[in-house]
Coordinates of C-alpha atoms and ligand atoms in Angstrom, one line a residue:
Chain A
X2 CA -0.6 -15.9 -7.2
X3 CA 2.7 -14.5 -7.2
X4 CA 5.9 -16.6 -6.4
X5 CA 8.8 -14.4 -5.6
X6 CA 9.2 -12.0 -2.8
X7 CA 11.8 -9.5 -4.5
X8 CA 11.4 -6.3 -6.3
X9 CA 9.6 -7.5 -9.7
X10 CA 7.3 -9.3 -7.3
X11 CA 6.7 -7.0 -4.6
X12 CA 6.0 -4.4 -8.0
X13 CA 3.0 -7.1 -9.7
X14 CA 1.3 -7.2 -6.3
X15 CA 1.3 -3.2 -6.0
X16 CA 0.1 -3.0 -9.5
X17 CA -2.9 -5.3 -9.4
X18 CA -3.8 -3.9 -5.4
X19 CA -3.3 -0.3 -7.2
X20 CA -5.9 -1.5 -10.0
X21 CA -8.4 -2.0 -7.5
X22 CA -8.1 -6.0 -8.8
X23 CA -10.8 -7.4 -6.7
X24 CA -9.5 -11.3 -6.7
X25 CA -7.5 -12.7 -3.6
X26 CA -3.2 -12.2 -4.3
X27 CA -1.3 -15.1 -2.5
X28 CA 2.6 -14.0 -2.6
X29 CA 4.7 -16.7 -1.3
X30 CA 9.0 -16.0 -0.9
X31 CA 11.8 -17.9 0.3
X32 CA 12.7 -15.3 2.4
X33 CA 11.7 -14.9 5.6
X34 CA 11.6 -10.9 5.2
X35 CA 8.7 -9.2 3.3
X36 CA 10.0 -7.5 0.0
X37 CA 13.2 -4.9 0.2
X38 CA 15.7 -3.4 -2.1
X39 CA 18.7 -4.8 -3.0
X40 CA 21.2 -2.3 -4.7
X41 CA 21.8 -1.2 -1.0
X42 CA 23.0 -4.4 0.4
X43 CA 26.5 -3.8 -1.4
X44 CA 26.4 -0.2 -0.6
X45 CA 24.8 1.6 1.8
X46 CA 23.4 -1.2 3.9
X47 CA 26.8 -2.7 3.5
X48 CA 28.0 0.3 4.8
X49 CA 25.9 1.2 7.6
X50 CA 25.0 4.0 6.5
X51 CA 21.4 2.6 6.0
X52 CA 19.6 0.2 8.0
X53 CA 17.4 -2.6 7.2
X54 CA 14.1 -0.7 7.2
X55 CA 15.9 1.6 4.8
X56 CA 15.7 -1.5 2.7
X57 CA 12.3 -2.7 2.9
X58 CA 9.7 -1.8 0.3
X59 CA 6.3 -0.1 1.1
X60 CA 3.7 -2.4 1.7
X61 CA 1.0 0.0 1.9
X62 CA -2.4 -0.9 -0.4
X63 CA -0.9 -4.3 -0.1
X64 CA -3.4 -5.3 3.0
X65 CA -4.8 -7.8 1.1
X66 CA -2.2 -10.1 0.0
X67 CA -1.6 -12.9 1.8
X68 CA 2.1 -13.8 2.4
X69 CA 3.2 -17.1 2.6
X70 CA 6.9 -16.0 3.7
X71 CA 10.0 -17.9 4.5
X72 CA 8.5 -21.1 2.5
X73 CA 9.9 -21.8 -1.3
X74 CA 8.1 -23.2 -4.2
X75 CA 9.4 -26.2 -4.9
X76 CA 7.1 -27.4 -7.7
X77 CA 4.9 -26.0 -10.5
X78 CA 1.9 -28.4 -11.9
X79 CA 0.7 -26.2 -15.2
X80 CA -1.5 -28.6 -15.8
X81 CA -3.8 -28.7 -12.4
X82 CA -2.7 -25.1 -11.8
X83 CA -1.0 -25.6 -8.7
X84 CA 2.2 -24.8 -7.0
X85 CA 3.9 -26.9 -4.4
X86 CA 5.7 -25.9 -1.7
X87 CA 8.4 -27.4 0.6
X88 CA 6.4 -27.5 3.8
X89 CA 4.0 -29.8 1.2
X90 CA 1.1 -26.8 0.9
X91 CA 0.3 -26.7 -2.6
X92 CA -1.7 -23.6 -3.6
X93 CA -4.1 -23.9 -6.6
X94 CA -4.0 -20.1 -8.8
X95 CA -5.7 -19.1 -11.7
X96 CA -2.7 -16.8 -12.6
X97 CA 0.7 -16.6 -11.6
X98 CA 3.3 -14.5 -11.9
X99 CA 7.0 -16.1 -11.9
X100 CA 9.4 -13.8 -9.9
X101 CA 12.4 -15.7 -8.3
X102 CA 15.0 -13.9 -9.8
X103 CA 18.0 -14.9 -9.4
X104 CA 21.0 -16.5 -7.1
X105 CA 24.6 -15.9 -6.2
X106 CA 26.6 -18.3 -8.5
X107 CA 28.5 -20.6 -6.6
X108 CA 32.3 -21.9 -6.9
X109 CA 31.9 -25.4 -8.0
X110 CA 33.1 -28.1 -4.8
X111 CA 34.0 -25.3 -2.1
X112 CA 35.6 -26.9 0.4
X113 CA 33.6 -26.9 3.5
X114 CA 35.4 -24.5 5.5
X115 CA 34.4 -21.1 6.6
X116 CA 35.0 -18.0 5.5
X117 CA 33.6 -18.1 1.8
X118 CA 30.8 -15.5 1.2
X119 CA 27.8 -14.2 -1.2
X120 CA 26.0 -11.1 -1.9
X121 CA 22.6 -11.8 -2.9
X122 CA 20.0 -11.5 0.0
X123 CA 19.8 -9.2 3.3
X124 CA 21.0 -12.2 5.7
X125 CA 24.1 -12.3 3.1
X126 CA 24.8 -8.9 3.3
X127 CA 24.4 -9.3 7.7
X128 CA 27.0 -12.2 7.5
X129 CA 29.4 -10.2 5.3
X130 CA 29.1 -6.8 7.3
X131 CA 30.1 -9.2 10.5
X132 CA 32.9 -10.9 8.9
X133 CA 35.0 -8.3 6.8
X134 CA 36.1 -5.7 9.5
X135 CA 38.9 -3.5 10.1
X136 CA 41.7 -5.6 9.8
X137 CA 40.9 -8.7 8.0
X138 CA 42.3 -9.4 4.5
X139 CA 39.3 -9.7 2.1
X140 CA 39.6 -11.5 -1.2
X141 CA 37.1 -10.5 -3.9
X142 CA 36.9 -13.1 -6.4
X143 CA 35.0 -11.9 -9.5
X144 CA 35.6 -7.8 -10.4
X145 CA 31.9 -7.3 -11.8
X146 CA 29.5 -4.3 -10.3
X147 CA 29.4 -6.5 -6.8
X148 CA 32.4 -7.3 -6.3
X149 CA 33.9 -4.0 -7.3
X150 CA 31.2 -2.2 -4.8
X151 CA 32.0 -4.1 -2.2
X152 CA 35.5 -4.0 -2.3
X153 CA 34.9 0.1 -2.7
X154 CA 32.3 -0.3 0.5
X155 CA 34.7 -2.3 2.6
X156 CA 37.6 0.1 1.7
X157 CA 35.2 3.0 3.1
X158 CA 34.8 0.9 6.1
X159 CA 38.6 1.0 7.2
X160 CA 39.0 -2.2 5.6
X161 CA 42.5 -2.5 4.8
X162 CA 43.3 -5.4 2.5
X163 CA 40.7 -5.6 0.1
X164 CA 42.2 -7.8 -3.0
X165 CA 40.1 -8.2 -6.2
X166 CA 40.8 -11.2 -8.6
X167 CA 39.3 -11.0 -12.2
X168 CA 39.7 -13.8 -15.2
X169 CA 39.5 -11.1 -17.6
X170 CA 41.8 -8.4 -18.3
X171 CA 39.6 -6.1 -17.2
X172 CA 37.4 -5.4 -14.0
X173 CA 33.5 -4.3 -14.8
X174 CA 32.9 -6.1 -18.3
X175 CA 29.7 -5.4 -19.3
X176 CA 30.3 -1.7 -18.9
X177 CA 33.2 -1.7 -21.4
X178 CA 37.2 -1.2 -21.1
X179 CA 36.7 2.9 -21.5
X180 CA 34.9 2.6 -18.3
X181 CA 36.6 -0.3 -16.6
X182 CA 40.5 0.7 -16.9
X183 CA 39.1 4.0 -15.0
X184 CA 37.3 2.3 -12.0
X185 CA 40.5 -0.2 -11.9
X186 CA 42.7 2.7 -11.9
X187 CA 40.4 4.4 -9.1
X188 CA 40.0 1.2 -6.9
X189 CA 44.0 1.4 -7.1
X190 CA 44.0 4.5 -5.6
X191 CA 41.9 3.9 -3.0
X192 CA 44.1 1.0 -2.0
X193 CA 42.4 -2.2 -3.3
X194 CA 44.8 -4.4 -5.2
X195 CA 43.1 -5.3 -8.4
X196 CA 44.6 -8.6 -10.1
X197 CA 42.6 -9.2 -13.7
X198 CA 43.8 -11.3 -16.1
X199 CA 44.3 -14.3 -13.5
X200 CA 42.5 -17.1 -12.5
X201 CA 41.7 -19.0 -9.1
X202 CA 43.1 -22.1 -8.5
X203 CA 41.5 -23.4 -5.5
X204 CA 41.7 -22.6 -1.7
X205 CA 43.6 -23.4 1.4
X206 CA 42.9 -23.6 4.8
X207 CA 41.4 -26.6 7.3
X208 CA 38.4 -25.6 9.3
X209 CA 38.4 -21.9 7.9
X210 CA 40.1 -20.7 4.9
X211 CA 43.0 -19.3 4.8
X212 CA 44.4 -18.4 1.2
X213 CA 43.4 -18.3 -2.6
X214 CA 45.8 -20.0 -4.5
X215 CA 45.7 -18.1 -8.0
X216 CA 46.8 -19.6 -11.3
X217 CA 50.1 -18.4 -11.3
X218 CA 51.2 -20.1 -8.3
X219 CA 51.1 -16.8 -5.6
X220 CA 48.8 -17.6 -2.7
X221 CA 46.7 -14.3 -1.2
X222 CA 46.7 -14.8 3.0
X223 CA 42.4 -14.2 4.0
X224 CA 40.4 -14.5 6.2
X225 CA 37.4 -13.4 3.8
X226 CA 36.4 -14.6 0.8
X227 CA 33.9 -12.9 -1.1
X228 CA 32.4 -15.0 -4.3
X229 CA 30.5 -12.9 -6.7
X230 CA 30.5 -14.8 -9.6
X231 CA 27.8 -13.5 -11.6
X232 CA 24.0 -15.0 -10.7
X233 CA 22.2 -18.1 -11.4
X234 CA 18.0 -18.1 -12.1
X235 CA 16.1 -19.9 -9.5
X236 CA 14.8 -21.8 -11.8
X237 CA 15.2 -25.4 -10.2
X238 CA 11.7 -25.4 -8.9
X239 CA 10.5 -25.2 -12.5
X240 CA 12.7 -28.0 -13.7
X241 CA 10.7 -30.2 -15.6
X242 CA 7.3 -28.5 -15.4
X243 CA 7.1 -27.9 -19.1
X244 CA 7.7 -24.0 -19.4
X245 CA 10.4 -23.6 -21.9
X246 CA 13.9 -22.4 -20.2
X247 CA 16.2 -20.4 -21.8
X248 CA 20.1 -20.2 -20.2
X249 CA 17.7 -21.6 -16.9
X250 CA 15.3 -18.1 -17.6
X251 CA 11.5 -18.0 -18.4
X252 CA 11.4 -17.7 -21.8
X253 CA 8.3 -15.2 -22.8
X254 CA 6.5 -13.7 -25.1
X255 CA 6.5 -9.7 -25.4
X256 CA 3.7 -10.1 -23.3
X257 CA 5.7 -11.6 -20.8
X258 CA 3.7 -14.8 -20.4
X259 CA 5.4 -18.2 -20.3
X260 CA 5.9 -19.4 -23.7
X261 CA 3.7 -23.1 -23.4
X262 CA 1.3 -21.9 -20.8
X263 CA -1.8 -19.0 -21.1
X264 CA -2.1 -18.7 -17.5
X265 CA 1.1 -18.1 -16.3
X266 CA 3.6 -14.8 -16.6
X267 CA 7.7 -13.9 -15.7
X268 CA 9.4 -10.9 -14.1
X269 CA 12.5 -9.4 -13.7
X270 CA 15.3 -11.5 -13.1
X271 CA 13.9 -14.9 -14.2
X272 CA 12.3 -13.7 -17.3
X273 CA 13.7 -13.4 -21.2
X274 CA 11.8 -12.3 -23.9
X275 CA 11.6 -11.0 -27.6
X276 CA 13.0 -7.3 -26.8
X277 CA 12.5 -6.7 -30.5
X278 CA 14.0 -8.4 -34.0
X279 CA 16.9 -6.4 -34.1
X280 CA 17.5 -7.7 -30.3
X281 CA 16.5 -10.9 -29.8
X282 CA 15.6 -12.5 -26.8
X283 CA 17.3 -10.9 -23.5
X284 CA 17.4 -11.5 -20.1
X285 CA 18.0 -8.2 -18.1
X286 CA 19.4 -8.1 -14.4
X287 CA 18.9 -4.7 -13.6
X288 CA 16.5 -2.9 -11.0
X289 CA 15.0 -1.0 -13.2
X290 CA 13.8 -4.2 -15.2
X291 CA 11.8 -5.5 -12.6
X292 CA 10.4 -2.8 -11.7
X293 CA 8.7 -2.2 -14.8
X294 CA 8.2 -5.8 -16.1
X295 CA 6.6 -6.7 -12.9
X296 CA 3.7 -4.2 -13.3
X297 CA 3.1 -5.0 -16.8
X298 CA 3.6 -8.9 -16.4
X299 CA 1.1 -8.7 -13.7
X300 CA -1.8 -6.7 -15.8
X301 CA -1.6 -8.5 -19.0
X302 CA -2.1 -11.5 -16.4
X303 CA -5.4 -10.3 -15.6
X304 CA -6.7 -8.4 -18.8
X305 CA -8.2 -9.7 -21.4
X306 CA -6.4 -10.6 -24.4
X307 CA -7.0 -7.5 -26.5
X308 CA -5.9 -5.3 -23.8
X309 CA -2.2 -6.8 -23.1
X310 CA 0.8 -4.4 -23.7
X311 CA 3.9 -5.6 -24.9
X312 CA 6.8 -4.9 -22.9
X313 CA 9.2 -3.1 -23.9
X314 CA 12.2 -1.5 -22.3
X315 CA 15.4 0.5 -22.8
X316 CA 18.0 -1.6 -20.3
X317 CA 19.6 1.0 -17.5
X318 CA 21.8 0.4 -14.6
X319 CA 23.8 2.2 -12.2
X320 CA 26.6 1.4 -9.8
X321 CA 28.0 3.6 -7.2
X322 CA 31.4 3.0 -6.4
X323 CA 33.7 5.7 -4.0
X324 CA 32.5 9.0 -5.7
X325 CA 32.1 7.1 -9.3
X326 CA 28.4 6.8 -10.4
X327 CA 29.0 4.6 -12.9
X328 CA 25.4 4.0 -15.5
X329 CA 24.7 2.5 -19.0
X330 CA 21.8 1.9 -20.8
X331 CA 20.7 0.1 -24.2
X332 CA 23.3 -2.9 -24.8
X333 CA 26.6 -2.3 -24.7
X334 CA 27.0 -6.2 -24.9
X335 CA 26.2 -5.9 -28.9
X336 CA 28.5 -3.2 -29.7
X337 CA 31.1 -3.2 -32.3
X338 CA 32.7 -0.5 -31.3
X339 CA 33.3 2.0 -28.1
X340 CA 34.1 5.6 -28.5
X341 CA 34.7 7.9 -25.6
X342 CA 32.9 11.2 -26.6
X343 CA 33.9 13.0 -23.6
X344 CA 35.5 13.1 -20.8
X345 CA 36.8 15.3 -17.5
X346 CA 39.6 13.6 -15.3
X347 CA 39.2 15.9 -12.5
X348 CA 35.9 15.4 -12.0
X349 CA 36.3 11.4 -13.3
X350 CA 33.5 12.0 -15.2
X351 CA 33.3 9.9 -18.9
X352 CA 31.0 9.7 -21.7
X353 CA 31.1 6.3 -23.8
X354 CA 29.4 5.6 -27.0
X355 CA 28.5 1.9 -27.9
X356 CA 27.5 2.0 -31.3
X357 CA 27.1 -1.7 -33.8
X358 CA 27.5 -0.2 -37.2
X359 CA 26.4 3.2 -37.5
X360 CA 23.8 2.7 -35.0
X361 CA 23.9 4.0 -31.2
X362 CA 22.7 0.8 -29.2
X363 CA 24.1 2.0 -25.9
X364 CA 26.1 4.6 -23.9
X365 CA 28.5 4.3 -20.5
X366 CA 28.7 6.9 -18.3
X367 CA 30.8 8.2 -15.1
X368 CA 29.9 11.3 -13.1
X369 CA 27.1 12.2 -16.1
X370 CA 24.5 11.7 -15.2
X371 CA 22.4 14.2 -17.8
X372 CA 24.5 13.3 -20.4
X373 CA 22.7 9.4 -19.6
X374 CA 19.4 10.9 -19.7
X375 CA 19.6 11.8 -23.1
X376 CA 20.9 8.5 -24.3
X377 CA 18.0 6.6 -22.5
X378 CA 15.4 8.8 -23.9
X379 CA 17.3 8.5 -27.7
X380 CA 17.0 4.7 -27.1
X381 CA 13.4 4.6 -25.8
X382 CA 12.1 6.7 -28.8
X383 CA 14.2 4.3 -31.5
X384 CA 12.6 0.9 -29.6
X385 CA 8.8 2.5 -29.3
X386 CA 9.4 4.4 -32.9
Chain B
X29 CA -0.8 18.5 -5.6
X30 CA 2.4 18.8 -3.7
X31 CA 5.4 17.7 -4.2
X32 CA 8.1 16.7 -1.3
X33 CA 11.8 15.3 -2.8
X34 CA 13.9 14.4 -0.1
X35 CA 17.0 15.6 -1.4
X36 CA 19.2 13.6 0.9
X37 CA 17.8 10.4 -0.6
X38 CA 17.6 11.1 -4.1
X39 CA 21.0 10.0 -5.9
X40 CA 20.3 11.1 -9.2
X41 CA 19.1 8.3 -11.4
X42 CA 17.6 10.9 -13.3
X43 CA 14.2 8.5 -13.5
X44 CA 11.6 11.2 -12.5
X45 CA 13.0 13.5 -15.0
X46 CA 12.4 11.2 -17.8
X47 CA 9.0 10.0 -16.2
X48 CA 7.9 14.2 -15.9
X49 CA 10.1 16.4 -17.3
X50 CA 7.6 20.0 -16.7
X51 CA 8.6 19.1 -12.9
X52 CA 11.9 17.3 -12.3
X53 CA 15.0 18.7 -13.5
X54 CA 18.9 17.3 -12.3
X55 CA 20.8 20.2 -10.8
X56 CA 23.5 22.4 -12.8
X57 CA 26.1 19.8 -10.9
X58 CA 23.9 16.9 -12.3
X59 CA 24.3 15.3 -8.7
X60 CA 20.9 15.7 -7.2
X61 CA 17.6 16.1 -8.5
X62 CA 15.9 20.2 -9.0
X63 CA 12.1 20.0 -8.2
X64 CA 11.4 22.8 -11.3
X65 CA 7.5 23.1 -9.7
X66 CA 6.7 21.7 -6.2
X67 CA 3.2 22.6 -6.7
X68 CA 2.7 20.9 -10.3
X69 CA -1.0 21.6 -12.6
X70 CA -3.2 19.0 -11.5
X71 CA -3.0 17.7 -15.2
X72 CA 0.0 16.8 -14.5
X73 CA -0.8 14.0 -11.4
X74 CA -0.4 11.1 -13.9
X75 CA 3.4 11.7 -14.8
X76 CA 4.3 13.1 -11.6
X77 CA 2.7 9.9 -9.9
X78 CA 4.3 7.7 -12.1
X79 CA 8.0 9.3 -11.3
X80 CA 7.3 8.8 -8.0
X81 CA 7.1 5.0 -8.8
X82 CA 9.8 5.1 -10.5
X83 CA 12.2 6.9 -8.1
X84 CA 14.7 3.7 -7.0
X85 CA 15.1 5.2 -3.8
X86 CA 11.6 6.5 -3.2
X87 CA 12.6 10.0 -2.8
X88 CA 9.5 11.4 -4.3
X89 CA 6.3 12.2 -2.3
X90 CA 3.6 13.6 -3.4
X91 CA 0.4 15.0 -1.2
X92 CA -2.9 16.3 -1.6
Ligands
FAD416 C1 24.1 -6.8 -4.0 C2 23.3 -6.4 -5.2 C3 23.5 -5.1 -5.7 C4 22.7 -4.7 -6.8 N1 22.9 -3.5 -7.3 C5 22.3 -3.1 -8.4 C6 22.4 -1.8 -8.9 O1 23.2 -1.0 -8.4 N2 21.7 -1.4 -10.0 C7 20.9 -2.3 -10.6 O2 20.3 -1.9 -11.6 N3 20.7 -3.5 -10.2 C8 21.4 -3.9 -9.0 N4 21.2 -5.2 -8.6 C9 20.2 -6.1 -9.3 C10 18.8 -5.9 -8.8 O3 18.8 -5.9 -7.4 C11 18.0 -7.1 -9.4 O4 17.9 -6.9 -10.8 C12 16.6 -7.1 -8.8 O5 16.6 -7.4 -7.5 C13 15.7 -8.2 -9.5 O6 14.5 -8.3 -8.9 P1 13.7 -9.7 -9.0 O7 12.4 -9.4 -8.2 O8 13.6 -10.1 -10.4 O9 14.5 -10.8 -8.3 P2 15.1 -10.9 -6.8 O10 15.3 -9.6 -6.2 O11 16.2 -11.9 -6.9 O12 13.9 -11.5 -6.0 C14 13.5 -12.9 -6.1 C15 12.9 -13.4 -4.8 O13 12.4 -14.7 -5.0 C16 12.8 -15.5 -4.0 N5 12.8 -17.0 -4.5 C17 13.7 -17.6 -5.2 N6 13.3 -18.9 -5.4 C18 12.2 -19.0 -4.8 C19 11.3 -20.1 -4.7 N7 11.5 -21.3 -5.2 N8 10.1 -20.0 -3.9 C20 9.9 -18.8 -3.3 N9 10.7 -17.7 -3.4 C21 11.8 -17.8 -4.2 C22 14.2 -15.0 -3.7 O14 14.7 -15.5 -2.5 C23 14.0 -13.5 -3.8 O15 13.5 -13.1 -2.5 C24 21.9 -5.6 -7.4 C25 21.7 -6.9 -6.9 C26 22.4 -7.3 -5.8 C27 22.2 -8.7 -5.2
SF4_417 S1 14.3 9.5 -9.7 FE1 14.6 9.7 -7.5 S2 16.8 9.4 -7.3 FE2 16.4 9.9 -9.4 S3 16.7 12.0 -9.7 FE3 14.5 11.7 -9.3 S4 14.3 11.9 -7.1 FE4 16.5 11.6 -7.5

């Protein structure tokens, strides 16, 4: 049984149908759409240049599974091996796999006026492409990879007033100041006002908003507010259950089951694991995370013992802003030091080094995207080696 | 074995080149992926099947 409709989900399905695994595969999602891709929905779906069958996934080989759809798990019983849902169902499993990924963090005690946005889901991305046309003033709050694609997406779409507010000093954190200054500076000319370095102080309006107030006291006129916050795990259903949660994640062995239970594995999103000593345990939001962890959570679900494979993997992601391709792999996050190796500013391409000691642990690139190549495959031989 | 990349799809991750590298190359302008053999030794099914999984915009097809 797999619980989790999304990309490390739809993947652990696929693999087991693809093994030819003869027992019955029960997928149940939230969602009332069958598995589809999200990178798009602050992009190209955002966009239009895609539509939403663009989006979904393949289901072919997939016959078999039965889909519970548009019902969430709302309870996990390890001990009778059951899963509950909210229409009261409970479906009894002799494996699961945990793939809920994760939500759009929310401002704590929004008013309850309209106007405030996400970006996590399909019907998210419908609401958003409805409200921010031509003409109204957008205000991004949170300059990560989805705010900062959005606000490049909007701008594409005639959107005029696109403002991005950022705590830190810089937009795009994760990815490093090399890389960030440059997108800000990019985003700047393309006409988005980027504000780092300032806060948000709360929001006006009556039945719809109206303004964010920031913390210096200026208030930004909008009719569209656009919270991207970082994510949560959807982990509440678990609460209690007696897997172990780490930061709200699945905490998992390299084998990626559930630390406390022998029947039940995590994927993607929701999961963190041993990466290796030198690492620790992570948590990895990327694409390209759940769609190998879901696969190998999946199989070690159903193999016997001496045939599990630990999972191991090199974290990459990509963001696609204006003409930017912006990537990184390895972790940048445990760097001591940042060195820009090269770079062309007519092309805005960049190459970033992330290295802790004398160690590469990670690169940043713009407009490179063989010069990333490399890096991953360095990194992949150092974490198999 | 034949190999179909739609090129208008494809935006570069550069994942089938790492999965099979005899086969999938990025262009000179690194922007787009080069298909280095569309009709790829049978020997090589495993990789090439396996970049076509990991394509994140499932711009690989491969028939026969
Ligand atoms: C707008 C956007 C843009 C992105 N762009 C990029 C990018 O450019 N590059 C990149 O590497 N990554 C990107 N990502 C991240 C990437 O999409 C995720 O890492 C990936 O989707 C994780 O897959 P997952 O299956 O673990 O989780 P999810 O995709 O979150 O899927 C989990 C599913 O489980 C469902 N669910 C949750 N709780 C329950 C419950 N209790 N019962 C039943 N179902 C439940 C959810 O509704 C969801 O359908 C982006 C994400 C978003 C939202
Ligand atoms: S993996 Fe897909 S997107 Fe990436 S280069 Fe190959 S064909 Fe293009």
């Amino acid at each position: 049984m797999i619980v989790g409709g999304g990309l490390a989900g739809h993947r652990a399905a696929k693999a087991l149908a693809d093994d030819g695994f003869g027992g019955k595969i029960t997928l149940v999602g939230d969602e009332p759409h069958y598995p589809y891709d999200r990178p798009p929905l602050s992009k190209k779906r955002l966009s239009g240049e895609i539509d939403d069958d663009a989006c979904a996934y393949a289901l072919d080989g997939l016959d078999e599974v039965e889909w519970r759809l548009g019902v969430a798990a709302k309870r996990l019983d390890l001990e009778r091996r059951r899963v509950v849902l909210v229409d009261g169902a409970e479906i009894e499993y002799d494996g699961l796999v945990i793939a809920t990924g994760r939500a759009a963090r929310r401002w704590p005690n929004l008013p309850a006026i309209e106007g405030f946005h996400t970006l996590r889901s399909l019907d998210d991305c419908h609401a958003l492409a409805a409200a921010a046309t031509p003409g109204k003033r957008v205000v991004i709050v949170g300059g990560g990879f989805i705010g900062c694609e959005v606000a490049a997406t909007l701008r594409g779409l005639g959107v005029d007033q696109v403002t991005i507010v950022e705590l830190a000093d810089q937009v795009l954190g994760p990815v490093g100041s090399e890389a960030g200054v440059r997108a800000a500076a990019v985003h700047r000319g393309n006409g988005v006002d980027v504000r780092s370095g300032v806060s948000v102080a709360g929001f006006d309006g009556q039945d719809r908003v109206e303004a964010v107030r920031l913390s210096d006291g200026e208030a930004l006129a909008a009719e569209v507010v656009l919270l991207a916050l970082g994510s949560v795990p959807n982990s509440e259903w678990l609460a209690d259950c007696g897997l172990e949660l780490a930061a709200g994640a699945v905490l998992c062995d390299e084998y990626c089951f559930a630390v406390g239970a022998d029947d039940v594995v995590a994927a993607g999103d929701i999961a963190a694991w041993p990466l290796s000593d030198k690492h620790g345990v992570v948590s990895i939001e990327h694409w390209t995370n759940a769609r190998d962890m879901g696969p190998t959570a999946a199989r070690n679900l159903v193999a016997p013992p001496a045939d599990r494979k630990p999972y191991t993997s090199v974290p990459t992601f990509w963001s696609d802003q204006y003409d930017l391709k912006i990537k990184s792999c390895g972790f940048v996050k445990g760097a001591d030091r940042l060195t820009i190796v090269d770079e062309d500013p007519e092309k805005n391409a960049l190459v970033v080094e992330a290295h802790r000691g004398d160690t590469l642990v990670g690169a940043i690139t713009i407009n490179r995207n063989r010069a990333l190549l490399g890096y991953r495959r360095k990194l992949e031989e150092e974490l198999s080696s | 074995m034949k190999i179909i990349v739609d090129t208008e799809l494809c935006e570069a991750h550069g994942d089938c080149v790492l999965a099979a590298p005899e086969v999938f190359d990025l262009d000179d302008d690194e922007n787009v992926v080069a298909l280095l053999d569309p009709s790829p030794d049978e020997s090589l099914r495993v990789k090439v099947e396996e970049a076509a999984r990991m394509c994140p915009v499932s711009a690989i097809r491969v028939e026969g």
